[in-house]
Amino acid sequence: MNIHSPSLRSGPDERGHFGQFGGRYVAETLMPLILDLETHYRAAQADPAFEAEFDDLLKNYVGRPSPLYFAESLTRHLAKLAADAGQPGNGAKIYLKRDELNHTGAHKINNCIGQILLAKRMGKTRIIAETGAGQHGVATATVAARFGLPCVIYMGSRDIERQAPNVFRMKLLGAEVRAVESGSKTLKDAMNEALRDWVTNVHDTFYIIGTAAGPHPYPELVRNFQSVIGREARAQILEAEGRLPDVLVAAIGGGSNAIGLFHPFLDDADVRMVGVEAAGHGLATGEHAASLIGGSPGVLHGNKTMLLQDDDGQITEAHSISAGLDYPGIGPEHAWLHAIGRVDYQSATDDDAMEAFKLLCKVEGIIPALEPAHAMAAVMRMAPAMAADRLIIANMCGRGDKDIFTVANVLGVKL
Ligand SMILES: *Cc1c(COP(=O)(O)O)cnc(C)c1O
């Protein structure tokens, strides 16, 4: 590295800033907790035994490394579309990073393993978390069961109604699901409630945050735990193709799977990155979850980032067919990568995601979660126009079992 081009991977600074974003905007009562967490995290980072236990659990409990799969049939299908349309390109080669094959069916478990090891190291005996769609709640309840710790999951009462199967899963795993009745009764309110619990019960409680957001050091530590995705993908594509990919693509809710894939490649100037936000019913309708493309700077959940908010700074509700993407904020590192132009942030509507969902089922025999279906929609847009020797890696961050009711509903099928 030369001093004229500092690494894009070195952030955040010591106070948690990525450019103008990030930081720790928290009540005074929370400050000592966050500083204590940071001290223990730094010690864990320096301890080879911590990393060894993390790696062992990822391998033997989660099932890593996840394969990097050449989606030959999808590649051929999009190349044919390109040829039929008389496009200049003839279809890039598409690889899927198969994180949907992880235990519990998504990438969230990577982060939960890391954080519960940290909780154990800090001597905490009670786990709390927030959840929206219930995916992070399930992953947290899973690791809490594995480590024998009681676990409380905060969930908006509206989400509890909408996500009955995941609520049941969490209960089977031994977690207590606490309904949050404040605000819009969804994810952001659940996160506020979890932060409140943490302040009250800090002596014994560890708060496992589900995405690369929250006050410093959460965005950094979640990113580091999820970066296993990008490190594996990097080694796997070098092995398969002998070179780095041309484009990385990932869906963005809070941004943890995307930053996990992107971060190990940030200093590779020739690797283009595309983050795909949920455009819901369309950006123009206002009913979307595109915090970068359709939001403005503000403070939420202890960090400065890009938010969906009204003129008075009130957080507005996010909309997406995919419950995992409808967070009104985004991790601060993405807000910064957007501001400096390193990552290209695009969006895909509910309809785009459904088209990509159906295509992947049909041509690859993979039922994706609706979140990565947004990433696949972007792949379908860009691949046909690219040359056949270009390489795309898309993160298949979750499987679609959880979404079959939503999809059946859209297709007018009664289950
Ligand atoms: C939760 C979830 C997301 C969104 O979270 P990020 O932090 O943006 O990764 C995306 N995909 C799946 C499958 C999820 O469960």
mmCIF file of C-alpha atoms in Angstrom, residues 21-283:
data_model
loop_
_atom_site.group_PDB
_atom_site.id
_atom_site.type_symbol
_atom_site.label_atom_id
_atom_site.label_comp_id
_atom_site.label_asym_id
_atom_site.label_seq_id
_atom_site.Cartn_x
_atom_site.Cartn_y
_atom_site.Cartn_z
ATOM 1 C CA PHE A 21 -20.959 8.307 9.032
ATOM 2 C CA GLY A 22 -20.977 5.865 11.941
ATOM 3 C CA GLY A 23 -19.858 6.905 15.418
ATOM 4 C CA ARG A 24 -21.695 6.275 18.682
ATOM 5 C CA TYR A 25 -24.703 8.487 19.213
ATOM 6 C CA VAL A 26 -25.939 6.922 22.420
ATOM 7 C CA ALA A 27 -27.283 7.973 25.795
ATOM 8 C CA GLU A 28 -24.642 8.451 28.486
ATOM 9 C CA THR A 29 -25.879 5.345 30.264
ATOM 10 C CA LEU A 30 -25.008 3.228 27.225
ATOM 11 C CA MET A 31 -21.512 4.605 26.737
ATOM 12 C CA PRO A 32 -19.710 2.456 29.346
ATOM 13 C CA LEU A 33 -21.333 -0.701 27.916
ATOM 14 C CA ILE A 34 -20.160 0.077 24.448
ATOM 15 C CA LEU A 35 -16.638 0.913 25.569
ATOM 16 C CA ASP A 36 -16.502 -2.326 27.555
ATOM 17 C CA LEU A 37 -17.671 -4.296 24.507
ATOM 18 C CA GLU A 38 -14.978 -2.660 22.413
ATOM 19 C CA THR A 39 -12.237 -3.460 24.927
ATOM 20 C CA HIS A 40 -13.248 -7.124 24.976
ATOM 21 C CA TYR A 41 -13.584 -7.268 21.206
ATOM 22 C CA ARG A 42 -10.043 -5.890 20.754
ATOM 23 C CA ALA A 43 -8.731 -8.521 23.152
ATOM 24 C CA ALA A 44 -10.622 -11.259 21.296
ATOM 25 C CA GLN A 45 -9.179 -10.070 17.977
ATOM 26 C CA ALA A 46 -5.693 -10.459 19.382
ATOM 27 C CA ASP A 47 -6.394 -13.938 20.770
ATOM 28 C CA PRO A 48 -5.723 -16.851 18.376
ATOM 29 C CA ALA A 49 -7.911 -19.104 20.545
ATOM 30 C CA PHE A 50 -10.935 -16.898 19.805
ATOM 31 C CA GLU A 51 -10.385 -17.137 16.071
ATOM 32 C CA ALA A 52 -9.777 -20.877 16.285
ATOM 33 C CA GLU A 53 -13.081 -21.468 18.071
ATOM 34 C CA PHE A 54 -14.921 -19.204 15.601
ATOM 35 C CA ASP A 55 -13.433 -21.072 12.635
ATOM 36 C CA ASP A 56 -14.177 -24.459 14.162
ATOM 37 C CA LEU A 57 -17.854 -23.614 14.725
ATOM 38 C CA LEU A 58 -18.196 -22.133 11.245
ATOM 39 C CA LYS A 59 -16.788 -25.319 9.798
ATOM 40 C CA ASN A 60 -18.506 -27.961 11.879
ATOM 41 C CA TYR A 61 -21.721 -26.290 13.059
ATOM 42 C CA VAL A 62 -22.535 -23.847 10.240
ATOM 43 C CA GLY A 63 -21.084 -25.966 7.420
ATOM 44 C CA ARG A 64 -18.540 -23.549 5.950
ATOM 45 C CA PRO A 65 -16.940 -22.962 3.582
ATOM 46 C CA SER A 66 -20.039 -22.473 1.465
ATOM 47 C CA PRO A 67 -19.460 -23.438 -2.177
ATOM 48 C CA LEU A 68 -18.791 -20.934 -4.930
ATOM 49 C CA TYR A 69 -21.011 -22.415 -7.610
ATOM 50 C CA PHE A 70 -20.758 -21.715 -11.338
ATOM 51 C CA ALA A 71 -24.395 -21.169 -12.341
ATOM 52 C CA GLU A 72 -23.928 -22.565 -15.825
ATOM 53 C CA SER A 73 -27.585 -22.890 -16.689
ATOM 54 C CA LEU A 74 -28.397 -19.314 -15.612
ATOM 55 C CA THR A 75 -25.334 -18.079 -17.480
ATOM 56 C CA ARG A 76 -26.474 -19.858 -20.647
ATOM 57 C CA HIS A 77 -30.030 -18.585 -20.225
ATOM 58 C CA LEU A 78 -28.953 -14.935 -19.922
ATOM 59 C CA ALA A 79 -26.484 -15.315 -22.800
ATOM 60 C CA LYS A 80 -29.334 -16.555 -24.973
ATOM 61 C CA LEU A 81 -31.472 -13.569 -23.974
ATOM 62 C CA ALA A 82 -28.554 -11.332 -24.948
ATOM 63 C CA ALA A 83 -28.205 -13.028 -28.335
ATOM 64 C CA ASP A 84 -31.967 -12.939 -28.990
ATOM 65 C CA ALA A 85 -32.043 -9.234 -28.183
ATOM 66 C CA GLY A 86 -29.034 -8.545 -30.390
ATOM 67 C CA GLN A 87 -27.122 -7.159 -27.378
ATOM 68 C CA PRO A 88 -23.474 -6.221 -27.841
ATOM 69 C CA GLY A 89 -22.341 -8.529 -25.032
ATOM 70 C CA ASN A 90 -22.944 -12.225 -24.809
ATOM 71 C CA GLY A 91 -23.475 -12.859 -21.158
ATOM 72 C CA ALA A 92 -21.011 -12.819 -18.266
ATOM 73 C CA LYS A 93 -20.157 -15.962 -16.331
ATOM 74 C CA ILE A 94 -22.217 -16.050 -13.136
ATOM 75 C CA TYR A 95 -21.040 -17.571 -9.880
ATOM 76 C CA LEU A 96 -23.233 -17.884 -6.796
ATOM 77 C CA LYS A 97 -21.764 -17.778 -3.296
ATOM 78 C CA ARG A 98 -23.959 -20.366 -1.626
ATOM 79 C CA ASP A 99 -24.462 -18.940 1.863
ATOM 80 C CA GLU A 100 -28.044 -20.186 1.740
ATOM 81 C CA LEU A 101 -26.586 -23.626 2.498
ATOM 82 C CA ASN A 102 -25.485 -22.527 5.975
ATOM 83 C CA HIS A 103 -27.169 -23.984 9.044
ATOM 84 C CA THR A 104 -30.393 -21.943 9.561
ATOM 85 C CA GLY A 105 -30.445 -21.046 5.874
ATOM 86 C CA ALA A 106 -28.748 -17.666 5.637
ATOM 87 C CA HIS A 107 -25.609 -15.684 6.385
ATOM 88 C CA LYS A 108 -26.865 -14.338 9.721
ATOM 89 C CA ILE A 109 -25.508 -17.302 11.665
ATOM 90 C CA ASN A 110 -21.888 -16.263 10.862
ATOM 91 C CA ASN A 111 -22.325 -13.080 12.866
ATOM 92 C CA CYS A 112 -24.295 -14.743 15.670
ATOM 93 C CA ILE A 113 -21.537 -17.288 16.246
ATOM 94 C CA GLY A 114 -18.978 -14.497 16.520
ATOM 95 C CA GLN A 115 -21.059 -12.438 18.922
ATOM 96 C CA ILE A 116 -22.029 -15.290 21.227
ATOM 97 C CA LEU A 117 -18.360 -16.245 21.545
ATOM 98 C CA LEU A 118 -17.741 -12.657 22.567
ATOM 99 C CA ALA A 119 -20.604 -12.840 25.082
ATOM 100 C CA LYS A 120 -19.104 -15.989 26.571
ATOM 101 C CA ARG A 121 -15.695 -14.359 26.762
ATOM 102 C CA MET A 122 -17.222 -11.401 28.632
ATOM 103 C CA GLY A 123 -18.897 -13.738 31.113
ATOM 104 C CA LYS A 124 -22.422 -12.715 30.071
ATOM 105 C CA THR A 125 -25.193 -15.150 30.917
ATOM 106 C CA ARG A 126 -28.200 -13.720 29.083
ATOM 107 C CA ILE A 127 -28.663 -12.941 25.384
ATOM 108 C CA ILE A 128 -31.000 -10.422 23.794
ATOM 109 C CA ALA A 129 -31.608 -9.492 20.154
ATOM 110 C CA GLU A 130 -34.021 -7.630 17.908
ATOM 111 C CA THR A 131 -35.653 -9.126 14.867
ATOM 112 C CA GLY A 132 -37.865 -7.992 12.008
ATOM 113 C CA ALA A 133 -38.705 -10.893 9.741
ATOM 114 C CA GLY A 134 -37.450 -13.250 12.416
ATOM 115 C CA GLN A 135 -34.343 -14.479 10.615
ATOM 116 C CA HIS A 136 -31.913 -12.849 13.024
ATOM 117 C CA GLY A 137 -34.136 -13.957 15.909
ATOM 118 C CA VAL A 138 -33.907 -17.550 14.719
ATOM 119 C CA ALA A 139 -30.123 -17.367 14.242
ATOM 120 C CA THR A 140 -29.703 -15.828 17.709
ATOM 121 C CA ALA A 141 -32.026 -18.349 19.366
ATOM 122 C CA THR A 142 -30.007 -21.072 17.640
ATOM 123 C CA VAL A 143 -26.642 -20.011 19.057
ATOM 124 C CA ALA A 144 -28.201 -19.283 22.477
ATOM 125 C CA ALA A 145 -29.504 -22.872 22.537
ATOM 126 C CA ARG A 146 -26.115 -24.179 21.437
ATOM 127 C CA PHE A 147 -24.376 -22.320 24.287
ATOM 128 C CA GLY A 148 -27.099 -22.924 26.867
ATOM 129 C CA LEU A 149 -27.912 -19.257 27.487
ATOM 130 C CA PRO A 150 -31.401 -17.842 28.053
ATOM 131 C CA CYS A 151 -32.465 -15.604 25.224
ATOM 132 C CA VAL A 152 -35.036 -12.833 24.772
ATOM 133 C CA ILE A 153 -35.951 -11.704 21.262
ATOM 134 C CA TYR A 154 -37.668 -8.339 20.790
ATOM 135 C CA MET A 155 -40.051 -8.267 17.868
ATOM 136 C CA GLY A 156 -42.674 -5.739 16.776
ATOM 137 C CA SER A 157 -46.182 -7.045 17.330
ATOM 138 C CA ARG A 158 -47.023 -6.430 13.661
ATOM 139 C CA ASP A 159 -44.067 -8.571 12.638
ATOM 140 C CA ILE A 160 -45.119 -11.276 15.093
ATOM 141 C CA GLU A 161 -48.435 -11.494 13.250
ATOM 142 C CA ARG A 162 -46.773 -11.527 9.835
ATOM 143 C CA GLN A 163 -44.008 -14.020 10.670
ATOM 144 C CA ALA A 164 -45.685 -16.814 12.611
ATOM 145 C CA PRO A 165 -43.403 -19.666 11.409
ATOM 146 C CA ASN A 166 -40.249 -17.881 12.593
ATOM 147 C CA VAL A 167 -41.858 -16.966 15.923
ATOM 148 C CA PHE A 168 -42.610 -20.654 16.410
ATOM 149 C CA ARG A 169 -39.047 -21.616 15.442
ATOM 150 C CA MET A 170 -37.601 -19.229 18.033
ATOM 151 C CA LYS A 171 -39.852 -20.703 20.706
ATOM 152 C CA LEU A 172 -38.878 -24.252 19.735
ATOM 153 C CA LEU A 173 -35.263 -23.183 20.181
ATOM 154 C CA GLY A 174 -36.066 -22.030 23.701
ATOM 155 C CA ALA A 175 -36.180 -18.271 23.198
ATOM 156 C CA GLU A 176 -38.719 -15.927 24.720
ATOM 157 C CA VAL A 177 -40.256 -13.672 22.059
ATOM 158 C CA ARG A 178 -41.291 -10.300 23.510
ATOM 159 C CA ALA A 179 -43.848 -8.272 21.560
ATOM 160 C CA VAL A 180 -43.020 -4.590 21.064
ATOM 161 C CA GLU A 181 -46.120 -2.392 20.866
ATOM 162 C CA SER A 182 -44.470 1.020 20.392
ATOM 163 C CA GLY A 183 -44.100 3.056 17.181
ATOM 164 C CA SER A 184 -44.808 1.177 13.994
ATOM 165 C CA LYS A 185 -44.502 -2.130 15.913
ATOM 166 C CA THR A 186 -41.765 -3.325 13.545
ATOM 167 C CA LEU A 187 -37.995 -3.770 13.413
ATOM 168 C CA LYS A 188 -36.808 -0.271 14.361
ATOM 169 C CA ASP A 189 -39.034 -0.330 17.458
ATOM 170 C CA ALA A 190 -37.746 -3.775 18.398
ATOM 171 C CA MET A 191 -34.183 -2.458 18.147
ATOM 172 C CA ASN A 192 -35.020 0.503 20.419
ATOM 173 C CA GLU A 193 -36.535 -1.877 22.952
ATOM 174 C CA ALA A 194 -33.498 -4.177 22.876
ATOM 175 C CA LEU A 195 -31.185 -1.200 23.491
ATOM 176 C CA ARG A 196 -33.367 -0.260 26.479
ATOM 177 C CA ASP A 197 -33.158 -3.792 27.891
ATOM 178 C CA TRP A 198 -29.381 -3.754 27.461
ATOM 179 C CA VAL A 199 -28.936 -0.559 29.496
ATOM 180 C CA THR A 200 -31.114 -1.967 32.268
ATOM 181 C CA ASN A 201 -29.520 -5.422 32.428
ATOM 182 C CA VAL A 202 -25.959 -4.822 31.347
ATOM 183 C CA HIS A 203 -24.385 -6.691 34.265
ATOM 184 C CA ASP A 204 -25.369 -10.047 32.768
ATOM 185 C CA THR A 205 -26.707 -9.309 29.266
ATOM 186 C CA PHE A 206 -25.132 -9.334 25.800
ATOM 187 C CA TYR A 207 -26.973 -7.687 22.902
ATOM 188 C CA ILE A 208 -26.440 -9.506 19.581
ATOM 189 C CA ILE A 209 -27.160 -6.977 16.813
ATOM 190 C CA GLY A 210 -28.251 -8.548 13.521
ATOM 191 C CA THR A 211 -26.664 -6.358 10.881
ATOM 192 C CA ALA A 212 -23.670 -4.085 10.332
ATOM 193 C CA ALA A 213 -25.383 -1.159 12.071
ATOM 194 C CA GLY A 214 -25.764 0.202 15.616
ATOM 195 C CA PRO A 215 -23.196 2.160 17.632
ATOM 196 C CA HIS A 216 -19.454 1.538 17.187
ATOM 197 C CA PRO A 217 -17.998 -1.127 17.437
ATOM 198 C CA TYR A 218 -21.008 -3.128 16.174
ATOM 199 C CA PRO A 219 -20.764 -2.163 12.478
ATOM 200 C CA GLU A 220 -17.090 -3.114 12.517
ATOM 201 C CA LEU A 221 -17.385 -6.381 14.392
ATOM 202 C CA VAL A 222 -20.407 -7.580 12.401
ATOM 203 C CA ARG A 223 -18.516 -6.765 9.202
ATOM 204 C CA ASN A 224 -15.473 -8.641 10.391
ATOM 205 C CA PHE A 225 -17.489 -11.745 11.324
ATOM 206 C CA GLN A 226 -19.331 -11.654 7.965
ATOM 207 C CA SER A 227 -16.132 -11.066 5.967
ATOM 208 C CA VAL A 228 -15.634 -14.817 5.957
ATOM 209 C CA ILE A 229 -17.986 -14.704 2.935
ATOM 210 C CA GLY A 230 -15.665 -12.473 0.901
ATOM 211 C CA ARG A 231 -12.463 -14.176 2.046
ATOM 212 C CA GLU A 232 -13.775 -17.559 0.945
ATOM 213 C CA ALA A 233 -15.161 -16.170 -2.326
ATOM 214 C CA ARG A 234 -11.815 -14.580 -3.100
ATOM 215 C CA ALA A 235 -9.876 -17.810 -2.598
ATOM 216 C CA GLN A 236 -12.517 -19.830 -4.456
ATOM 217 C CA ILE A 237 -12.638 -17.627 -7.563
ATOM 218 C CA LEU A 238 -8.834 -17.541 -7.723
ATOM 219 C CA GLU A 239 -8.879 -21.319 -7.592
ATOM 220 C CA ALA A 240 -11.636 -21.657 -10.224
ATOM 221 C CA GLU A 241 -10.659 -18.899 -12.647
ATOM 222 C CA GLY A 242 -7.149 -17.857 -11.683
ATOM 223 C CA ARG A 243 -8.216 -14.239 -11.298
ATOM 224 C CA LEU A 244 -10.440 -11.868 -9.346
ATOM 225 C CA PRO A 245 -14.068 -11.309 -10.390
ATOM 226 C CA ASP A 246 -15.193 -8.278 -12.391
ATOM 227 C CA VAL A 247 -18.356 -7.630 -10.400
ATOM 228 C CA LEU A 248 -19.689 -8.533 -6.950
ATOM 229 C CA VAL A 249 -23.419 -8.266 -6.316
ATOM 230 C CA ALA A 250 -25.322 -8.458 -3.025
ATOM 231 C CA ALA A 251 -28.713 -7.443 -1.625
ATOM 232 C CA ILE A 252 -28.819 -4.784 1.086
ATOM 233 C CA GLY A 253 -31.077 -4.522 4.092
ATOM 234 C CA GLY A 254 -28.810 -3.309 6.873
ATOM 235 C CA GLY A 255 -25.891 -4.361 4.713
ATOM 236 C CA SER A 256 -24.162 -7.202 6.578
ATOM 237 C CA ASN A 257 -24.062 -9.858 3.856
ATOM 238 C CA ALA A 258 -23.030 -7.237 1.298
ATOM 239 C CA ILE A 259 -20.199 -5.765 3.371
ATOM 240 C CA GLY A 260 -19.117 -9.315 4.251
ATOM 241 C CA LEU A 261 -18.714 -10.096 0.552
ATOM 242 C CA PHE A 262 -17.311 -6.695 -0.484
ATOM 243 C CA HIS A 263 -14.857 -5.863 2.273
ATOM 244 C CA PRO A 264 -12.005 -8.225 1.349
ATOM 245 C CA PHE A 265 -12.118 -6.782 -2.212
ATOM 246 C CA LEU A 266 -12.408 -3.050 -1.413
ATOM 247 C CA ASP A 267 -8.788 -2.311 -2.339
ATOM 248 C CA ASP A 268 -9.010 -4.211 -5.638
ATOM 249 C CA ALA A 269 -9.796 -1.251 -7.866
ATOM 250 C CA ASP A 270 -10.745 -3.459 -10.823
ATOM 251 C CA VAL A 271 -13.453 -5.267 -8.881
ATOM 252 C CA ARG A 272 -16.745 -3.455 -9.303
ATOM 253 C CA MET A 273 -19.336 -3.794 -6.554
ATOM 254 C CA VAL A 274 -23.078 -3.496 -6.776
ATOM 255 C CA GLY A 275 -25.300 -3.259 -3.694
ATOM 256 C CA VAL A 276 -28.985 -3.761 -4.387
ATOM 257 C CA GLU A 277 -31.578 -2.009 -2.241
ATOM 258 C CA ALA A 278 -35.256 -2.917 -2.178
ATOM 259 C CA ALA A 279 -37.331 -0.529 -4.283
ATOM 260 C CA GLY A 280 -40.614 -2.078 -3.085
ATOM 261 C CA HIS A 281 -43.487 -0.745 -5.170
ATOM 262 C CA GLY A 282 -41.065 1.615 -6.952
ATOM 263 C CA LEU A 283 -38.842 4.479 -5.792
#
